[in-house]
Amino acid sequence: MWNYTKAVHDHFLHPHNVGPLKDANAVGEVGSLTCGDALKLYLKINDKNIIEDAGFETFGCASAIASSSVLTDMVKGMSVDDALKLTNKDIANALGGLPKQKMHCSVMGQEALEAAIRQWKGEPPVPHAHEEGKLVCKCFGITDAQIIRAIRENNLKTVEEITNYTKAGGACGSCLDEISEILAAEIKQKPLKELKPLPRITNIQRMQLVLKTIDEDIRPRLAADGGDIELVDVEGKRVVVALKGRCAQCRVSDVTIHDLVERLLREHVEPGIVVEEA
Amino acid sequence: MKTIYLDNNATTAIAPEVREAMLPYLGDLYGNPSSMHTFGGQISEAVENAREQLASLLGADPDEIIFTACGSESDNTAVWSALQTQPEKRRLVTTRVEHPAILNVMQHWERQGYHVTYLGVDNKGRLNLDEYAQALTPDTALVSIMFANNETGNIHPIQRMAEMAKEKGVLFHTDAVQAVGKASIDLKKMPVDMLSLSGHKLHTPKGIGAMYVRRGVRFRPLIRGGHQERGRRAGTENVPYIVGLGVAAQLAAAHFEEELFNVAKLRNALEQGIVKNIPDSIINGDVDNRLPNTTNISFKNVEGEAILLMLDRLGICASSGSACSSGSLEPSHVLRAMGVPFNYAHGSIRLSLSRYTTQEEVDFTVQHFPEVINTLRMISPFKE
């Protein structure tokens, strides 16, 4: 069960400003039935550019309804310019916070507000709508511009947070790599996979490292059980060894090879190493 | 406010008889069943008695029952054992509508290089037996198909499917967590090789499960260690809960007719009362072939989590296949596999009854459901 604040419960159970405004001169619509939430925001803006009245219709969960309700309260009496400065964080804060998986509900409120004001100004629909910016998440129709905005306004640090705030990547997950790249570019860091390049070593270095690991780490452990090991061959990442002494007759020599020799070589030399018995 | 518990597929109330039977083993009778002394030995008798009680409910022999910690452990063990005992076989067959306890296990083995066939369902959630027959290849290590679906209550044709697997020499496992006590299961007649069940769906506390492994089916334990459960599941026995599960099995057998008739009657009254009074509501699943206690209803253009919270305010406990209520962003995989349209899938509610559900509770729920849906539809921008 979600841990909603009292404000979320109150706004959900007794939402303010429900329903279309008859004399609205600005309407913003975001979301869809497919996505699982949708908000239609109605504003009445007077000739002094003040939002006189607001109303909403929302399809969605409790936090979506509460976000819409609190948003209409917030914008009433506000100038258009001030309203445009509102962020999704302001909406979430007005509710005393939202569970992190529900932050996208506050983003939806901010986007509907912006859409309504742009319609009133006679501007084309939201700048970060699908026409502008590149479509990243096909399941929920989220563009890179929307993702970047969520990252900047909420100081997001992980892909998971981006999904919580925008829903991007939350369904099939095929765009998660792309989201990761956008995030990396935003926080001025290279993507993780470039940060940690796989160590590249030459054959000679590999052989030396294998020998060193066998001498220093593996042989002493086998010796404790009366066994010994001999390196037979190193061929690329394939390491061939022979077990000696007690290990040679041991019924669990397979386990020794894999759980001990291979594990230690992977740890000390290279991850891809495969060990075989001669 | 009175709680009206209509979420029995999630978990059930602990039967008073079960609790009573458990108490001595939470008190003076704390011995270890493996001990050689009489004090421990009497505990071993209680465990074996519970094993007989559970075996009798399923039409099994006591030595075919292994006690586990939960249904998930039984499921994990069944798949693991089938793969370990037949290392040459590389295929698994299951359905798209399984519980995560099987689906995520299958996906795990898929990542290990196994090939998994996920059988689809039609718009009522029914499997296609021709598609199933095709999937039974010689290198299939295991078929795992749930006896009854937890979301819709659909009962799959396990008797027939197990027979088909047997003809092809393929092992057959069924996750019967939702079905035990609510559907007719006789393992003397059904050629099922392995079966999983869970106590807390059957009026025991959470933390006890069991699996059935047909005598003669090769088995490898998932949990190794001591010789408990004849070496098939290590770990000192969870004695109080095993005793509780035995009594719960006995109660399930005693109340079986009641479950089939009285609970189904209440479920039908609840379902019809809701659907009749609320336009644009549909029942999901195969209404002619499902558990007697379950109904799954979708309401067009409203969202499930919002419905749940409004019901919660009335003291009514239900669950939803909506995306928002689960924390995932997509609606239930079961409803999507059935092709339920999105504007209905997001607004699905599961109501599941038990033998403790009363007519008054059903009446109260039927009476208050329309106001919940109407309130949310009034807020919704989608109107018909």
XYZ file of C-alpha atoms in Angstrom, chain A residues 78-244:
167
model
C -1.603 33.577 -10.088
C -0.260 35.517 -13.059
C 0.420 33.547 -16.198
C 4.130 34.299 -15.906
C 4.292 33.017 -12.349
C 2.280 29.929 -13.254
C 4.790 29.080 -15.962
C 7.512 29.078 -13.309
C 5.788 26.305 -11.334
C 7.637 22.983 -11.435
C 6.431 19.478 -10.752
C 8.340 19.690 -7.479
C 6.174 22.606 -6.362
C 3.088 20.477 -6.962
C 4.516 17.506 -5.071
C 5.615 19.756 -2.203
C 2.145 21.256 -1.942
C 0.923 17.735 -1.234
C 3.584 17.197 1.402
C 5.477 14.980 -1.035
C 4.583 11.978 -3.189
C 5.953 8.417 -3.141
C 8.881 8.376 -5.566
C 7.132 5.964 -7.938
C 4.315 8.514 -8.164
C 6.304 11.615 -9.024
C 5.154 11.328 -12.642
C 1.713 12.418 -11.437
C 3.135 15.808 -10.468
C 4.968 16.010 -13.801
C 1.648 15.458 -15.550
C 0.180 18.431 -13.674
C 3.019 20.727 -14.663
C 2.774 19.645 -18.302
C -0.981 20.210 -18.428
C -0.516 23.693 -16.985
C 2.086 24.565 -19.568
C -0.049 23.118 -22.362
C -3.045 25.198 -21.292
C -1.075 28.448 -21.158
C 0.530 27.811 -24.533
C -2.895 27.213 -26.035
C -4.102 30.513 -24.537
C -1.084 32.334 -25.984
C -1.834 30.829 -29.356
C 1.447 28.951 -29.363
C 1.801 25.461 -30.750
C 1.379 22.683 -28.163
C 3.991 22.151 -25.491
C 7.585 22.596 -26.593
C 8.532 19.239 -25.134
C 5.633 17.456 -26.804
C 6.212 14.736 -29.277
C 6.748 16.941 -32.312
C 9.828 18.520 -30.792
C 12.524 16.461 -29.266
C 13.202 12.866 -30.072
C 10.778 10.175 -28.968
C 12.632 7.971 -26.474
C 10.018 5.860 -24.678
C 7.583 4.529 -27.236
C 5.336 2.874 -24.670
C 4.465 6.118 -22.877
C 5.356 8.617 -25.620
C 8.131 10.397 -23.695
C 10.702 12.555 -25.534
C 14.294 13.340 -24.649
C 13.248 16.937 -23.948
C 10.786 15.766 -21.302
C 13.403 13.517 -19.729
C 16.003 16.308 -19.667
C 13.554 18.685 -18.058
C 12.710 16.133 -15.346
C 16.417 15.531 -14.700
C 17.181 19.252 -14.355
C 14.175 20.254 -12.278
C 14.427 17.353 -9.877
C 18.163 16.777 -9.848
C 17.709 13.151 -10.883
C 20.700 10.871 -10.611
C 19.551 7.416 -11.724
C 17.584 5.824 -14.543
C 15.136 4.453 -11.986
C 14.388 7.971 -10.787
C 13.761 9.072 -14.358
C 11.219 6.264 -14.745
C 9.540 7.299 -11.495
C 9.263 10.904 -12.629
C 8.402 10.487 -16.315
C 7.325 6.822 -16.646
C 9.879 6.550 -19.475
C 11.284 3.019 -19.594
C 8.651 1.682 -17.226
C 6.965 -0.729 -19.617
C 8.972 -2.759 -22.129
C 12.289 -1.284 -20.972
C 13.818 -1.219 -24.455
C 14.745 2.467 -24.115
C 16.585 2.132 -20.799
C 20.000 2.303 -22.473
C 19.008 5.469 -24.292
C 17.739 7.017 -21.051
C 21.024 6.082 -19.435
C 22.905 7.947 -22.178
C 20.719 11.038 -21.824
C 21.298 11.000 -18.073
C 25.040 10.559 -18.540
C 25.213 13.510 -20.921
C 23.177 15.611 -18.489
C 25.246 14.934 -15.435
C 28.372 15.424 -17.541
C 29.638 11.961 -17.010
C 30.409 9.239 -19.406
C 27.987 6.296 -19.425
C 28.899 3.611 -16.957
C 30.128 1.180 -19.565
C 32.698 3.695 -20.787
C 33.698 4.588 -17.267
C 34.857 1.071 -16.563
C 36.494 -0.266 -19.692
C 37.261 -3.941 -19.523
C 40.931 -4.332 -18.786
C 42.760 -5.235 -21.973
C 45.884 -7.246 -21.429
C 48.317 -8.878 -23.788
C 48.826 -12.627 -23.947
C 52.180 -12.340 -22.241
C 50.728 -10.257 -19.410
C 47.886 -12.727 -19.059
C 50.220 -15.716 -18.791
C 52.364 -13.953 -16.218
C 49.310 -12.997 -14.176
C 47.922 -16.542 -14.339
C 51.245 -17.951 -13.128
C 51.483 -15.402 -10.354
C 47.912 -16.105 -9.184
C 48.490 -19.854 -9.216
C 51.713 -19.499 -7.236
C 50.524 -16.974 -4.724
C 46.816 -17.658 -4.255
C 45.839 -21.070 -5.532
C 48.732 -23.442 -4.760
C 48.902 -22.556 -1.051
C 45.190 -23.363 -0.657
C 45.479 -26.711 -2.403
C 48.614 -27.524 -0.433
C 46.599 -27.234 2.745
C 44.616 -30.280 1.577
C 47.691 -32.126 0.359
C 47.157 -31.248 -3.279
C 49.000 -29.334 -5.962
C 48.390 -27.744 -9.338
C 50.376 -27.343 -12.532
C 49.766 -24.917 -15.362
C 49.628 -26.772 -18.680
C 48.632 -24.152 -21.195
C 47.161 -20.678 -21.633
C 45.377 -20.183 -24.906
C 43.572 -16.844 -25.035
C 41.182 -16.920 -22.087
C 41.288 -20.720 -21.888
C 43.519 -21.920 -19.087
C 44.421 -25.597 -18.903
C 45.656 -26.985 -15.590
C 46.502 -30.365 -14.116
C 45.635 -31.192 -10.534
C 48.337 -33.100 -8.649
